[in-house]
Short mmCIF file of C-alpha atoms and ligand atoms in Angstrom, two decimals:
data_model
loop_
_atom_site.label_atom_id
_atom_site.label_comp_id
_atom_site.label_asym_id
_atom_site.label_seq_id
_atom_site.Cartn_x
_atom_site.Cartn_y
_atom_site.Cartn_z
CA MET J 275 -29.31 -110.01 62.75
CA SER J 276 -26.76 -108.21 60.52
CA ALA J 277 -27.08 -104.45 60.48
CA PRO J 278 -29.98 -103.91 58.06
CA GLU J 279 -30.79 -100.71 56.25
CA ASN J 280 -33.44 -99.70 58.68
CA TYR J 281 -34.62 -96.16 58.94
CA GLY J 282 -36.88 -94.42 61.31
CA PHE J 283 -35.34 -91.14 62.07
CA ASP J 284 -34.71 -88.60 64.67
CA LEU J 285 -34.50 -84.97 63.63
CA ASP J 286 -30.77 -84.68 64.19
CA GLY J 287 -28.89 -83.60 61.11
CA PHE J 288 -32.07 -82.58 59.28
CA ILE J 289 -33.73 -79.76 61.19
CA SER J 290 -33.31 -78.20 64.62
CA ARG J 291 -35.78 -79.40 67.25
CA GLU J 292 -36.83 -75.80 67.88
CA ARG J 293 -37.68 -75.10 64.25
CA PHE J 294 -39.42 -78.42 63.85
CA GLU J 295 -41.60 -77.71 66.89
CA LYS J 296 -42.69 -74.37 65.40
CA MET J 297 -43.62 -76.10 62.17
CA ARG J 298 -45.39 -78.92 63.96
CA GLU J 299 -47.46 -76.32 65.78
CA PHE J 300 -48.30 -74.66 62.45
CA LEU J 301 -49.36 -78.03 61.05
CA ARG J 302 -51.32 -79.23 64.06
CA ASP J 303 -54.81 -78.49 62.72
CA LYS J 304 -54.00 -79.14 59.05
CA GLU J 305 -55.58 -82.12 57.37
CA THR J 306 -53.20 -84.77 56.06
CA PRO J 307 -51.58 -85.43 53.72
CA CYS J 308 -50.04 -82.00 53.54
CA LEU J 309 -46.68 -80.50 52.71
CA LEU J 310 -45.03 -77.55 54.40
CA LEU J 311 -42.40 -75.63 52.46
CA ASP J 312 -39.86 -73.66 54.44
CA LEU J 313 -38.87 -70.67 52.30
CA LYS J 314 -36.15 -69.57 54.71
CA ALA J 315 -34.42 -72.92 54.23
CA VAL J 316 -34.43 -72.42 50.44
CA GLU J 317 -33.05 -68.92 50.86
CA LYS J 318 -30.27 -70.26 53.05
CA ASN J 319 -29.36 -72.94 50.49
CA TYR J 320 -29.36 -70.37 47.70
CA ASP J 321 -27.11 -68.01 49.66
CA GLU J 322 -24.70 -70.84 50.41
CA LEU J 323 -24.45 -71.81 46.77
CA VAL J 324 -23.80 -68.19 45.77
CA ARG J 325 -21.12 -67.98 48.48
CA THR J 326 -19.37 -71.20 47.52
CA MET J 327 -19.63 -70.82 43.72
CA PRO J 328 -19.46 -67.05 43.29
CA TYR J 329 -18.38 -67.38 39.66
CA ALA J 330 -21.43 -69.43 38.59
CA LYS J 331 -24.79 -68.27 37.26
CA ILE J 332 -27.47 -70.19 39.12
CA HIS J 333 -30.34 -71.37 36.93
CA TYR J 334 -32.79 -73.01 39.33
CA ALA J 335 -34.42 -76.09 37.75
CA ILE J 336 -38.08 -75.14 38.12
CA LYS J 337 -39.25 -78.77 37.89
CA ALA J 338 -37.83 -79.55 41.33
CA ASN J 339 -40.45 -77.38 43.00
CA PRO J 340 -42.56 -74.92 41.00
CA HIS J 341 -44.46 -73.41 43.93
CA GLU J 342 -45.16 -69.80 42.99
CA LYS J 343 -44.10 -68.28 46.32
CA LEU J 344 -40.83 -70.17 46.23
CA LEU J 345 -40.19 -69.07 42.64
CA LYS J 346 -41.09 -65.46 43.43
CA MET J 347 -38.65 -65.43 46.33
CA LEU J 348 -35.89 -66.69 44.01
CA VAL J 349 -36.83 -64.19 41.30
CA ASP J 350 -36.49 -61.39 43.86
CA LYS J 351 -33.12 -62.71 44.99
CA GLY J 352 -31.78 -62.43 41.44
CA CYS J 353 -31.73 -66.14 40.59
CA ASN J 354 -31.86 -67.34 36.98
CA PHE J 355 -34.04 -70.26 35.88
CA ASP J 356 -34.03 -73.33 33.71
CA PHE J 357 -37.45 -74.21 32.33
CA ALA J 358 -38.57 -77.33 30.49
CA SER J 359 -42.01 -76.43 29.12
CA VAL J 360 -44.25 -73.58 28.02
CA PRO J 361 -46.26 -73.51 31.28
CA GLU J 362 -43.02 -73.24 33.30
CA LEU J 363 -41.86 -70.43 31.01
CA ASP J 364 -45.16 -68.55 31.31
CA MET J 365 -45.20 -68.88 35.08
CA ILE J 366 -41.65 -67.68 35.66
CA MET J 367 -42.09 -64.70 33.33
CA ARG J 368 -45.36 -63.81 35.02
CA LEU J 369 -43.43 -63.78 38.31
CA GLY J 370 -41.00 -61.22 36.93
CA ALA J 371 -38.02 -63.11 35.47
CA THR J 372 -36.83 -61.49 32.26
CA PRO J 373 -35.87 -63.68 29.26
CA ASP J 374 -32.15 -63.01 29.69
CA ARG J 375 -32.39 -64.91 33.01
CA LEU J 376 -33.88 -68.02 31.44
CA SER J 377 -32.66 -71.10 29.60
CA TYR J 378 -34.73 -73.68 27.76
CA GLY J 379 -32.84 -76.69 29.12
CA HIS J 380 -35.00 -79.51 27.79
CA THR J 381 -33.62 -81.40 24.81
CA ILE J 382 -37.01 -82.79 23.74
CA LYS J 383 -39.28 -80.04 22.50
CA LYS J 384 -41.82 -79.37 19.78
CA SER J 385 -41.11 -76.79 17.06
CA GLU J 386 -44.04 -74.65 18.17
CA HIS J 387 -42.74 -74.54 21.74
CA ILE J 388 -39.31 -73.39 20.53
CA ALA J 389 -41.02 -70.70 18.45
CA TYR J 390 -43.15 -69.66 21.44
CA ALA J 391 -40.09 -69.35 23.68
CA TYR J 392 -38.25 -67.36 21.01
CA ASP J 393 -41.21 -65.05 20.69
CA LYS J 394 -41.04 -64.46 24.46
CA GLY J 395 -37.37 -63.45 24.11
CA ILE J 396 -35.58 -66.71 25.00
CA ARG J 397 -32.20 -66.98 23.30
CA LEU J 398 -30.51 -69.86 25.14
CA PHE J 399 -31.43 -73.46 24.28
CA ALA J 400 -30.11 -76.93 25.09
CA THR J 401 -29.87 -79.57 22.41
CA ASP J 402 -28.55 -83.10 21.87
CA SER J 403 -29.82 -84.14 18.44
CA GLU J 404 -29.67 -83.09 14.81
CA ASP J 405 -33.43 -82.63 14.45
CA ASP J 406 -33.71 -80.50 17.57
CA LEU J 407 -30.73 -78.37 16.51
CA LYS J 408 -32.31 -77.70 13.11
CA ARG J 409 -35.62 -76.88 14.79
CA ILE J 410 -33.89 -74.32 17.01
CA ALA J 411 -32.15 -72.77 13.99
CA LYS J 412 -35.47 -72.54 12.15
CA ASN J 413 -37.71 -71.39 15.00
CA ALA J 414 -35.25 -69.43 17.14
CA PRO J 415 -32.74 -68.02 14.62
CA GLY J 416 -29.53 -66.55 16.00
CA SER J 417 -29.99 -68.17 19.42
CA LYS J 418 -27.20 -69.56 21.55
CA VAL J 419 -27.20 -73.34 21.87
CA PHE J 420 -25.47 -75.60 24.33
CA PHE J 421 -24.92 -79.28 23.62
CA ARG J 422 -25.78 -81.84 26.27
CA LEU J 423 -23.32 -84.66 26.85
CA PHE J 424 -24.49 -88.15 27.67
CA MET J 425 -23.59 -89.24 31.23
CA GLU J 426 -23.60 -92.70 32.77
CA CYS J 427 -24.85 -91.26 36.09
CA SER J 428 -23.27 -94.01 38.18
CA GLY J 429 -23.18 -93.01 41.84
CA ALA J 430 -26.49 -91.16 41.59
CA ASP J 431 -29.57 -92.20 43.58
CA TRP J 432 -31.77 -90.85 40.78
CA SER J 433 -30.21 -91.52 37.40
CA LEU J 434 -30.82 -89.25 34.42
CA SER J 435 -28.87 -91.35 31.93
CA ARG J 436 -29.97 -92.97 28.63
CA LYS J 437 -32.76 -90.56 27.74
CA PHE J 438 -30.61 -87.42 27.62
CA GLY J 439 -27.42 -86.27 26.00
CA ALA J 440 -25.25 -87.56 23.18
CA HIS J 441 -21.80 -89.11 23.06
CA PRO J 442 -18.84 -86.80 22.43
CA ASP J 443 -18.41 -87.82 18.78
CA THR J 444 -22.07 -86.98 18.07
CA ILE J 445 -21.75 -83.71 19.99
CA PHE J 446 -18.72 -82.88 17.85
CA GLN J 447 -20.79 -83.50 14.70
CA LEU J 448 -23.57 -81.27 16.04
CA ILE J 449 -21.08 -78.49 16.76
CA GLN J 450 -19.74 -78.88 13.22
CA MET J 451 -23.26 -78.81 11.79
CA SER J 452 -24.12 -75.66 13.71
CA LYS J 453 -21.55 -73.74 11.63
CA ASP J 454 -23.95 -73.94 8.69
CA LEU J 455 -27.06 -73.13 10.68
CA ASP J 456 -28.42 -69.87 12.07
CA VAL J 457 -27.42 -70.58 15.69
CA VAL J 458 -24.48 -69.65 17.91
CA PRO J 459 -22.67 -72.75 19.26
CA TRP J 460 -22.28 -71.44 22.79
CA GLY J 461 -21.33 -74.23 25.16
CA LEU J 462 -21.77 -77.67 26.63
CA SER J 463 -23.90 -79.14 29.39
CA PHE J 464 -24.26 -82.35 31.32
CA HIS J 465 -26.16 -83.78 34.26
CA VAL J 466 -24.25 -86.33 36.32
CA GLY J 467 -27.47 -87.73 37.83
CA SER J 468 -29.56 -86.44 40.68
CA GLN J 469 -28.47 -86.97 44.30
CA GLN J 470 -25.01 -87.78 43.00
CA ARG J 471 -22.75 -89.22 45.71
CA ASP J 472 -19.57 -89.45 43.68
CA ILE J 473 -18.03 -86.00 43.31
CA GLY J 474 -15.52 -87.45 40.82
CA GLN J 475 -18.35 -87.65 38.25
CA TRP J 476 -18.08 -83.89 37.75
CA GLY J 477 -14.32 -84.36 37.22
CA SER J 478 -14.76 -86.70 34.25
CA ALA J 479 -17.62 -84.64 32.82
CA ILE J 480 -15.56 -81.43 32.96
CA ALA J 481 -12.60 -83.28 31.37
CA SER J 482 -14.90 -84.29 28.48
CA CYS J 483 -15.91 -80.65 28.12
CA ARG J 484 -12.25 -79.62 27.96
CA TYR J 485 -11.68 -82.17 25.20
CA LEU J 486 -14.65 -80.87 23.19
CA PHE J 487 -13.65 -77.24 23.71
CA ASP J 488 -10.30 -78.15 22.09
CA SER J 489 -11.94 -80.14 19.29
CA ALA J 490 -14.32 -77.27 18.53
CA LYS J 491 -11.34 -74.91 18.32
CA GLU J 492 -10.01 -77.03 15.47
CA LEU J 493 -13.24 -76.25 13.63
CA GLY J 494 -12.69 -72.56 14.27
CA ILE J 495 -15.37 -72.45 16.97
CA THR J 496 -14.68 -71.06 20.43
CA LEU J 497 -17.11 -72.47 22.94
CA LYS J 498 -17.78 -70.10 25.83
CA MET J 499 -19.93 -71.81 28.42
CA ILE J 500 -20.27 -74.96 30.53
CA ASN J 501 -23.56 -75.81 32.18
CA LEU J 502 -22.82 -78.12 35.11
CA GLY J 503 -26.45 -79.27 35.45
CA GLY J 504 -27.81 -80.38 38.80
CA GLY J 505 -26.87 -83.36 40.94
CA PHE J 506 -25.80 -81.78 44.22
CA PRO J 507 -27.51 -83.70 47.01
CA ALA J 508 -30.16 -83.05 49.64
CA PRO J 509 -30.03 -84.73 53.06
CA TYR J 510 -31.87 -88.06 53.08
CA THR J 511 -31.28 -91.15 55.21
CA GLN J 512 -27.89 -91.96 53.71
CA PRO J 513 -25.46 -89.17 54.48
CA THR J 514 -23.63 -87.33 51.70
CA ALA J 515 -20.69 -84.96 51.75
CA PRO J 516 -21.59 -81.35 52.60
CA LEU J 517 -22.37 -78.98 49.72
CA GLU J 518 -19.19 -77.02 50.31
CA MET J 519 -17.10 -80.12 49.59
CA TYR J 520 -18.91 -80.58 46.27
CA THR J 521 -18.47 -76.97 45.21
CA LYS J 522 -14.82 -76.91 46.28
CA GLU J 523 -14.01 -80.01 44.24
CA VAL J 524 -16.00 -78.88 41.20
CA THR J 525 -14.16 -75.56 41.33
CA ARG J 526 -10.84 -77.41 41.49
CA PHE J 527 -11.78 -79.52 38.43
CA LEU J 528 -12.69 -76.38 36.50
CA VAL J 529 -9.52 -74.52 37.45
CA GLU J 530 -7.33 -77.51 36.60
CA ASP J 531 -8.95 -78.13 33.23
CA PHE J 532 -9.17 -74.46 32.29
CA PRO J 533 -5.90 -73.00 33.66
CA ASP J 534 -6.13 -69.97 31.36
CA GLY J 535 -9.48 -68.96 32.80
CA MET J 536 -12.81 -70.65 33.24
CA PRO J 537 -15.50 -70.28 30.62
CA GLU J 538 -18.87 -68.88 31.70
CA ILE J 539 -20.29 -71.35 34.21
CA ILE J 540 -23.96 -72.15 34.74
CA THR J 541 -25.26 -74.47 37.41
CA GLU J 542 -28.83 -75.82 37.49
CA PRO J 543 -29.60 -76.94 41.03
CA GLY J 544 -32.96 -78.43 41.89
CA ARG J 545 -32.80 -80.92 44.72
CA SER J 546 -29.91 -79.26 46.59
CA LEU J 547 -31.76 -75.92 46.73
CA VAL J 548 -35.17 -77.14 47.82
CA GLY J 549 -34.87 -80.75 49.02
CA ASN J 550 -34.49 -80.00 52.71
CA CYS J 551 -37.20 -77.30 52.70
CA GLY J 552 -40.19 -79.66 52.82
CA ILE J 553 -41.98 -81.64 55.51
CA LEU J 554 -44.73 -83.94 54.30
CA VAL J 555 -47.19 -84.94 56.98
CA SER J 556 -49.06 -88.19 56.65
CA GLN J 557 -51.34 -90.20 58.91
CA VAL J 558 -51.41 -93.90 59.59
CA VAL J 559 -54.50 -95.43 57.98
CA LEU J 560 -54.00 -99.06 58.89
CA LYS J 561 -51.46 -101.42 60.38
CA SER J 562 -51.56 -105.10 59.55
CA LYS J 563 -49.64 -108.36 59.57
CA LYS J 564 -49.82 -110.65 56.58
CA ASP J 565 -48.85 -113.78 58.50
CA THR J 566 -48.18 -114.70 62.08
CA TYR J 567 -44.53 -115.60 61.65
CA ASN J 568 -43.43 -112.61 59.62
CA PRO J 569 -41.70 -110.10 61.88
CA HIS J 570 -42.70 -107.17 59.68
CA SER J 571 -45.93 -105.24 59.88
CA TRP J 572 -47.43 -103.34 56.99
CA LEU J 573 -48.10 -99.71 57.62
CA TYR J 574 -50.57 -98.09 55.21
CA ILE J 575 -50.50 -94.32 55.28
CA ASP J 576 -52.47 -91.56 53.55
CA ALA J 577 -49.58 -90.36 51.35
CA GLY J 578 -48.13 -92.47 48.58
CA LYS J 579 -46.39 -92.80 45.24
CA PHE J 580 -49.17 -91.09 43.32
CA GLY J 581 -49.47 -88.31 45.87
CA GLY J 582 -45.95 -86.89 45.79
CA LEU J 583 -43.75 -89.71 47.07
CA TYR J 584 -43.00 -90.71 43.53
CA GLU J 585 -39.22 -90.83 44.02
CA THR J 586 -39.69 -93.89 46.21
CA ILE J 587 -39.82 -95.82 42.90
CA ASP J 588 -37.23 -98.59 43.28
CA GLU J 589 -36.77 -97.14 46.78
CA SER J 590 -34.39 -94.66 45.15
CA ILE J 591 -34.94 -91.80 47.56
CA LYS J 592 -35.19 -92.79 51.19
CA TYR J 593 -36.81 -90.03 53.16
CA PRO J 594 -36.14 -89.73 56.88
CA ILE J 595 -39.42 -90.43 58.67
CA TYR J 596 -40.11 -88.98 62.09
CA SER J 597 -42.78 -90.31 64.42
CA GLU J 598 -44.12 -88.43 67.44
CA LYS J 599 -44.57 -91.67 69.33
CA THR J 600 -41.88 -93.30 71.40
CA GLY J 601 -41.39 -96.73 72.94
CA PRO J 602 -40.30 -100.13 71.61
CA THR J 603 -39.82 -100.19 67.86
CA GLY J 604 -40.52 -102.66 65.07
CA GLU J 605 -39.67 -103.02 61.40
CA TYR J 606 -42.28 -101.80 58.95
CA ILE J 607 -43.06 -102.09 55.28
CA ILE J 608 -44.67 -98.79 54.30
CA ALA J 609 -47.33 -98.41 51.60
CA GLY J 610 -49.60 -95.68 50.26
CA PRO J 611 -53.40 -95.48 50.34
CA THR J 612 -54.41 -96.29 46.74
CA CYS J 613 -55.72 -99.50 45.20
CA ASP J 614 -52.55 -100.02 43.19
CA SER J 615 -49.92 -102.46 44.41
CA MET J 616 -47.26 -100.26 42.82
CA ASP J 617 -48.05 -97.91 45.67
CA ILE J 618 -45.58 -99.47 48.09
CA LEU J 619 -43.03 -96.98 49.33
CA TYR J 620 -40.50 -99.15 51.14
CA GLU J 621 -40.49 -102.93 51.21
CA ASN J 622 -36.83 -103.97 50.86
CA THR J 623 -35.82 -101.16 53.16
CA LYS J 624 -37.55 -101.70 56.46
CA TYR J 625 -38.21 -98.60 58.51
CA VAL J 626 -37.83 -98.84 62.25
CA LEU J 627 -40.73 -97.03 63.89
CA PRO J 628 -42.63 -97.35 67.17
CA GLU J 629 -44.56 -100.61 67.55
CA ASN J 630 -47.52 -98.79 69.05
CA LEU J 631 -48.39 -96.78 65.92
CA GLU J 632 -52.11 -96.76 65.24
CA GLU J 633 -54.74 -95.16 63.03
CA GLY J 634 -54.45 -91.37 63.00
CA ASP J 635 -50.86 -91.14 64.19
CA ARG J 636 -48.82 -88.63 62.28
CA LEU J 637 -45.62 -89.40 60.41
CA TYR J 638 -43.36 -86.59 59.22
CA PHE J 639 -41.42 -87.22 56.01
CA LEU J 640 -38.44 -84.88 56.19
CA SER J 641 -36.56 -83.50 53.17
CA THR J 642 -39.60 -83.61 50.91
CA GLY J 643 -39.06 -80.22 49.24
CA ALA J 644 -37.89 -81.56 45.87
CA TYR J 645 -39.93 -83.50 43.32
CA VAL J 646 -42.88 -83.98 45.67
CA ASN J 647 -45.53 -81.34 44.95
CA SER J 648 -44.23 -81.24 41.37
CA CYS J 649 -44.78 -85.02 41.05
CA SER J 650 -48.29 -85.47 42.51
CA LEU J 651 -51.23 -86.74 40.49
CA GLU J 652 -54.34 -84.60 40.79
CA SER J 653 -56.64 -87.30 42.08
CA PHE J 654 -55.66 -90.90 41.35
CA ASN J 655 -58.22 -93.27 42.79
CA GLY J 656 -59.92 -90.26 44.37
CA PHE J 657 -57.01 -89.57 46.71
CA LYS J 658 -56.05 -85.92 46.73
CA PRO J 659 -52.41 -84.79 46.52
CA PRO J 660 -50.91 -83.19 49.63
CA LYS J 661 -52.10 -79.64 50.17
CA VAL J 662 -49.12 -77.28 50.19
CA TYR J 663 -48.52 -74.65 52.89
CA ILE J 664 -45.77 -72.08 53.06
CA TYR J 665 -43.73 -71.36 56.15
CA ASP J 666 -41.89 -68.08 55.87
CA GLU J 667 -40.96 -67.34 59.51
CA ASP J 668 -37.43 -67.04 60.88
C1 PLP I 849 -31.69 -80.37 32.72
C2 PLP I 849 -31.77 -80.49 34.20
N1 PLP I 849 -31.11 -79.59 34.97
C3 PLP I 849 -31.17 -79.63 36.31
C4 PLP I 849 -31.93 -80.57 36.97
C5 PLP I 849 -31.98 -80.56 38.47
O1 PLP I 849 -31.24 -81.59 38.97
P1 PLP I 849 -31.08 -81.85 40.53
O2 PLP I 849 -32.43 -81.88 41.12
O3 PLP I 849 -30.33 -83.11 40.63
O4 PLP I 849 -30.28 -80.70 41.08
C6 PLP I 849 -32.61 -81.54 36.22
C7 PLP I 849 -33.39 -82.58 36.90
O5 PLP I 849 -34.08 -83.38 36.34
C8 PLP I 849 -32.53 -81.49 34.81
O6 PLP I 849 -33.19 -82.38 34.05
#
């Protein structure tokens, strides 16, 4: 057989055996499915980003993981935040973040939500359309706006293209339009796609920013900020370059394109800050074979697409899965517990796991800190989302 994309994973490269054992002990009597969030791991990621991009203001993308304890820890560490909705805004302000540390980074928003944010003191808004720009001018007069560029997102495991951003000529028109509106054209933003493997994508995006900075100058407007978005990776089954390589290259692109001094730089990490801080624990519900000659077994587990493993859509994000059992292995198709056939996690990608798995055995999905608890349905089909626990030990 040619080397297939088969994953059943050891802990190596994801978490130390010692730390994993402590967490496993903590989780031993917890009902599944459940999710453990390791706050120390988030802190470590945050500190590394500050160390490797000391010039950047970090605006954590709340959507990646809005757990209150995690947010509070980041508030206390001095992090800034990007919010996308009124509930996110209310929560982060309740936890102590002042409006000057917040940006309204969503480009699709109702007038009343803009007005609400303005009333709370928010003065930094993203935009990518004429209507939205006019709404900001009307409902948040005098605010700073940054214009989001359209990105192709090739090279990303989780694309954010099509729905967001506008092409440079449209952005130029919006910048021009803003001269006659009660807003301050402040900067540009982009998102190269989440879990982006190709570092060069930041290079072309920053070059587009340079071009638009120059074009804006011709209109008499000096743009002052670039928001680099998210896109830095978390560790999943397919290895990526280390964070430090990303930040080093991005810094080089910025220095080369802005030799007379960088503008203000914002970065909006989500996945790279919290991805590796989660362990989702699931149990085997049922193992079955659909026909005698098929080498693959189906493994139905008690966590699925509607209960947090939503990014398995199109098998985009391939989580490392650790089994406590050992022995001969087999190839599995893995599916969730609900009555919907959409709820198949991995079918093209076969996971190699012990053959002797049976009802009740635990499977540990590593790197489930991002877009898991934030993407769980409350109770589809009566199945509850994973209960979340916090691990805050050294
Ligand atoms: C505007 C914006 N910024 C930042 C992020 C975080 O991106 P990532 O998780 O790839 O770091 C997202 C993710 O959807 C986003 O939409």
